[in-house]
Tab-separated table of C-alpha atoms in Angstrom:
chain	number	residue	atom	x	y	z
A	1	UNK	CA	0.000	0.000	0.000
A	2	UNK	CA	3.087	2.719	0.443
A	3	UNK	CA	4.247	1.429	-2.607
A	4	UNK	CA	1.806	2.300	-4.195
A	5	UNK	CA	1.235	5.952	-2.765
A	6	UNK	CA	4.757	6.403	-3.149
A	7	UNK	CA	3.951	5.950	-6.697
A	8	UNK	CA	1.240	8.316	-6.882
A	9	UNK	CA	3.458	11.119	-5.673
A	10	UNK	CA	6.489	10.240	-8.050
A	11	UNK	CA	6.040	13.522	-10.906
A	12	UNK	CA	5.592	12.554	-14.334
A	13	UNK	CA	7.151	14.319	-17.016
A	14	UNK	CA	5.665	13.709	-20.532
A	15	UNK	CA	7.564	14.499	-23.659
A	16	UNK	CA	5.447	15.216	-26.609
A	17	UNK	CA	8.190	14.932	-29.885
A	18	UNK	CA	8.423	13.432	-33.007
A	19	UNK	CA	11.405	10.983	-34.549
A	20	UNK	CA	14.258	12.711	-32.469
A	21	UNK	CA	12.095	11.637	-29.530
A	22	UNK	CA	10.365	8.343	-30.411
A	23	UNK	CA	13.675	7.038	-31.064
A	24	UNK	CA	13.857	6.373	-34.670
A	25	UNK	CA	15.999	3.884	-36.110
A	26	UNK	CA	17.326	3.010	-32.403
A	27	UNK	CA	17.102	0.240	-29.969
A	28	UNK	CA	14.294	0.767	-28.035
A	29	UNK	CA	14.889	2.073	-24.466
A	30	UNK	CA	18.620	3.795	-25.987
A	31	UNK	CA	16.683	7.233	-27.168
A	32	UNK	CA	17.584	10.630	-24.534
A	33	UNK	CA	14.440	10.844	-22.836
A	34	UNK	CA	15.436	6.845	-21.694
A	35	UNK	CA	18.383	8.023	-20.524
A	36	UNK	CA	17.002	10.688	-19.100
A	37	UNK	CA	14.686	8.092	-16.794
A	38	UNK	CA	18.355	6.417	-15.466
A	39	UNK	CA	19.794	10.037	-15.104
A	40	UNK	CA	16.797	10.859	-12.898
A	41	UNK	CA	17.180	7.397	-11.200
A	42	UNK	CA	20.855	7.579	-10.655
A	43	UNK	CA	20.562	10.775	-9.036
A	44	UNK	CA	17.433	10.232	-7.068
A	45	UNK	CA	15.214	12.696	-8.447
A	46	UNK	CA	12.116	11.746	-8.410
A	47	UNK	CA	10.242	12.131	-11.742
A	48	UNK	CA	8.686	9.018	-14.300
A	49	UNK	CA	9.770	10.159	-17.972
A	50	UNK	CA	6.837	9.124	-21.084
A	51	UNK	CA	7.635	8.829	-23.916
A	52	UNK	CA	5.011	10.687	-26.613
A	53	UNK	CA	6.859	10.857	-29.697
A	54	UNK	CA	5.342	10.274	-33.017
A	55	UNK	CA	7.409	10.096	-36.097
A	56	UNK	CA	6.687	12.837	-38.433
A	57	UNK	CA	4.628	14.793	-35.947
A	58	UNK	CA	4.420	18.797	-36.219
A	59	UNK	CA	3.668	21.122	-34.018
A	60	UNK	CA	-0.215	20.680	-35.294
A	61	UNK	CA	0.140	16.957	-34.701
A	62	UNK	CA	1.461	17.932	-31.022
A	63	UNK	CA	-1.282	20.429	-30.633
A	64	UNK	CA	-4.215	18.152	-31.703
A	65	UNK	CA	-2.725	14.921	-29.020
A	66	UNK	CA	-1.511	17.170	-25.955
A	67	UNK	CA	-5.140	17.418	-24.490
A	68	UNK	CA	-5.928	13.710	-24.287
A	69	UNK	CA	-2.305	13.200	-23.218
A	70	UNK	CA	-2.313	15.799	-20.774
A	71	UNK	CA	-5.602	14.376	-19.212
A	72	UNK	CA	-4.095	10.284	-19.756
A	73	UNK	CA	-0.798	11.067	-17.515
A	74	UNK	CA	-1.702	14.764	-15.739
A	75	UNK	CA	2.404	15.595	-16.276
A	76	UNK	CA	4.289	17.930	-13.719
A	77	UNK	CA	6.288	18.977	-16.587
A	78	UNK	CA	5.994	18.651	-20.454
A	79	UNK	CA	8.951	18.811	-22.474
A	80	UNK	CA	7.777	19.724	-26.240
A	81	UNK	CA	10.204	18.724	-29.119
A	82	UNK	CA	8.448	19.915	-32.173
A	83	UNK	CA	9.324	21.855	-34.958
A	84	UNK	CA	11.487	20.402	-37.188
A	85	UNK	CA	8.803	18.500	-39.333
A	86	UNK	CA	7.040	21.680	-39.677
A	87	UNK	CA	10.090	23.041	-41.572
A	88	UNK	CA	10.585	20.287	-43.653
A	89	UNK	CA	6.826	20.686	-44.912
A	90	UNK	CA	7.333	24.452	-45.422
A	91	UNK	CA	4.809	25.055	-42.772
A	92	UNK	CA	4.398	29.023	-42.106
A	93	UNK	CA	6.966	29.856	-39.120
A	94	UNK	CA	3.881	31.623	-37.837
A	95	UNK	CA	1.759	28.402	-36.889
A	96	UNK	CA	4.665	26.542	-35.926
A	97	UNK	CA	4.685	29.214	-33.171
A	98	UNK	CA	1.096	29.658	-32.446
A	99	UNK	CA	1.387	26.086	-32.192
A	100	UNK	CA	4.032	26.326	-29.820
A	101	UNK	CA	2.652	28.191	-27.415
A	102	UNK	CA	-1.233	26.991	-27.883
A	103	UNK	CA	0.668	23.730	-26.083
A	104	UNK	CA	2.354	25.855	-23.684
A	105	UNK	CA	-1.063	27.517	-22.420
A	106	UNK	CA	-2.584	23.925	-22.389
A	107	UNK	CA	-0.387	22.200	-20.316
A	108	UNK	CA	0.402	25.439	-17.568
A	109	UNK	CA	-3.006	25.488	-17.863
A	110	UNK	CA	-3.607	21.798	-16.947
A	111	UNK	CA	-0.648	22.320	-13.665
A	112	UNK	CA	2.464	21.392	-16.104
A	113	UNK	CA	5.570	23.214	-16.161
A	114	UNK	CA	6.746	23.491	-19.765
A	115	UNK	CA	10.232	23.157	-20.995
A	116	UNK	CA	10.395	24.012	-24.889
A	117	UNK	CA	13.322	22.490	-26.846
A	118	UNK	CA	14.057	23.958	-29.640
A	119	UNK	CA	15.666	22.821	-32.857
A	120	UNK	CA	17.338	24.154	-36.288
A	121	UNK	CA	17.454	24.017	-39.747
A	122	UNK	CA	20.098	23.075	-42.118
A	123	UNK	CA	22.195	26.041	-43.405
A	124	UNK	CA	20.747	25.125	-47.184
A	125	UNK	CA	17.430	26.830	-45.851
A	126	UNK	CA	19.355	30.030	-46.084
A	127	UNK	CA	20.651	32.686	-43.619
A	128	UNK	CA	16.808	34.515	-42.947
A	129	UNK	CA	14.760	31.541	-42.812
A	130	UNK	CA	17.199	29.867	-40.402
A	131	UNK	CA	17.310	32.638	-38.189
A	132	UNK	CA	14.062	33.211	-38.208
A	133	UNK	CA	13.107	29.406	-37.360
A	134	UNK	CA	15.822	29.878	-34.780
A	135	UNK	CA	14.090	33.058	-33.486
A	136	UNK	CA	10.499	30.761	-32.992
A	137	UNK	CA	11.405	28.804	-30.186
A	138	UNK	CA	12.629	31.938	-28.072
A	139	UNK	CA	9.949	34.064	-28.847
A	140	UNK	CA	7.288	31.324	-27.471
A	141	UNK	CA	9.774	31.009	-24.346
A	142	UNK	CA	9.803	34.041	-23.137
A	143	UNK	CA	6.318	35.049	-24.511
A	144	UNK	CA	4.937	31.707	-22.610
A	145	UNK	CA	7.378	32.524	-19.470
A	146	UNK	CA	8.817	28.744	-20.062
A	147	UNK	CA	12.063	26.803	-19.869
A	148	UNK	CA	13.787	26.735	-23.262
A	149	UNK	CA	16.938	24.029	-24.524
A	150	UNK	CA	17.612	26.394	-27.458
A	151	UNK	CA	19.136	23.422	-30.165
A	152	UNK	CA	18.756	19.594	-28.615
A	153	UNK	CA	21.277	18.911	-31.604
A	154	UNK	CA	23.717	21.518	-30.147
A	155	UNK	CA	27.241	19.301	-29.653
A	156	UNK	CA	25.965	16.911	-32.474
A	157	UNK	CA	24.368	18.709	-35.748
A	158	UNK	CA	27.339	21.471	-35.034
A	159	UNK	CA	30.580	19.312	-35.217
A	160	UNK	CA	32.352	18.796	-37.904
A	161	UNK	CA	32.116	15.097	-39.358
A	162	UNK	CA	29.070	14.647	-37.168
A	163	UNK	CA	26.967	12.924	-39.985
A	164	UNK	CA	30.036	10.443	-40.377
A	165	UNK	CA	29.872	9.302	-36.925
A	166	UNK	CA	26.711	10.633	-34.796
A	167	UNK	CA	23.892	10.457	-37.456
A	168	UNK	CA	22.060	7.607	-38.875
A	169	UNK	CA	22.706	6.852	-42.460
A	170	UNK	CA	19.538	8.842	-43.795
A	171	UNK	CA	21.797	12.359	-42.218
A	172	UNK	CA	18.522	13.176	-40.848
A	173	UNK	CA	18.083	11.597	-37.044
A	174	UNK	CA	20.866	11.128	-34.756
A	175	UNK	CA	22.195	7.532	-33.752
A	176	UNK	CA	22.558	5.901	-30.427
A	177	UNK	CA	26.004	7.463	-29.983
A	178	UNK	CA	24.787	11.273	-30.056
A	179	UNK	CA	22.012	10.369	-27.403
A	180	UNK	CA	23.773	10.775	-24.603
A	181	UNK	CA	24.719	14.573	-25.733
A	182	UNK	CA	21.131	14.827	-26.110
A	183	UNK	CA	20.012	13.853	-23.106
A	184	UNK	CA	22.642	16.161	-21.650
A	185	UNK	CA	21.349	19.223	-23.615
A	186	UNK	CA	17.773	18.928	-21.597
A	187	UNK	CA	19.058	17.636	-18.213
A	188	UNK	CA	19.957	20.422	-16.242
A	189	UNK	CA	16.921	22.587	-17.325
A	190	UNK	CA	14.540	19.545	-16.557
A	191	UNK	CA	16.153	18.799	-13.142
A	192	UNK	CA	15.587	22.225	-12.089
A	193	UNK	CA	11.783	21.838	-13.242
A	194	UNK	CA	11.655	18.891	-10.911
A	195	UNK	CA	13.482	20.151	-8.144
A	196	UNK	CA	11.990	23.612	-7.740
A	197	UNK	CA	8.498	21.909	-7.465
């Protein structure tokens, strides 16, 4: 019985994503927000990671599945990874963001604390779209008043030979080397969610 109301009180933080999250292309249980669990574990934080990443999901994927979601697992925190399918699809940087922080208001609104992590394009999108996609992700932060991981590539996508030895052959989704950077990236904002609650 104090099992299982330890349980109860253990914080659940739900990660809404797409590929980069639902581990594409990796052994299951080897993705960052896995390692993220046995980071939380090994440290005794208290906190119960799920997993909500879709492959191919956009920020209007994301935006359509966080209500049931939020009302399935009622999340402490919700880490949203979304963005980089909308870019792909040429989707208007202006409902990417919309989108962004429509999810934001949901899940503060449902008791969450939101952590935003954001992502880039390629450098073959050009100089103004790629600041300007950059530019998304910290507008909605500080619009939203929410915890932001500006790139959860940053010490992958940015060094040099990465696609030779941290991506998966497509060049697209990082492989089970690079997760551990990943995982990295979010950690310290998402153990200060947990901690401060």
């Amino acid at each position: 019985m104090a099992q299982t109301a330890s349980a109860a009180t253990v914080p659940t933080v739900l990660v809404v994503g797409d590929s980069l999250t639902a581990e594409y292309g990796l052994r299951r249980g080897s993705g960052w927000v896995a390692l993220l669990q046995q980071r939380l574990d090994s440290e005794k934080v208290p906190g119960r990671m799920v997993n909500a990443g879709i492959s191919a999901d956009t920020t209007s994927g994301g935006r359509s599945r966080l209500p049931a979601l939020l009302r399935q697992h009622k999340p402490a925190v919700v880490i949203i990874e979304l963005g980089g399918n909308d870019a792909l699809r040429g989707m208007p940087l202006s409902m990417t963001r919309d989108n962004l922080a429509s999810m934001a208001r949901l899940s503060r609104e449902a008791g969450a604390r939101v952590l935003l992590v954001g992502m880039e394009v390629p450098p073959n999108y050009g100089a103004k779209y790629t600041q300007e996609f950059r530019q998304v992700f910290k507008t909605v932060a500080q619009a939203e008043k929410i915890g932001l991981v500006p790139f959860l590539l940053a010490g992958v996508a940015d060094l040099p030979d990465a696609t030779a030895t941290l991506f998966q052959s497509d060049r697209i989704h990082p492989n089970e080397m690079a997760q551990p950077t990943l995982a990295a990236n979010v950690w310290p904002a998402l153990r200060a969610l947990l901690v401060k609650r």
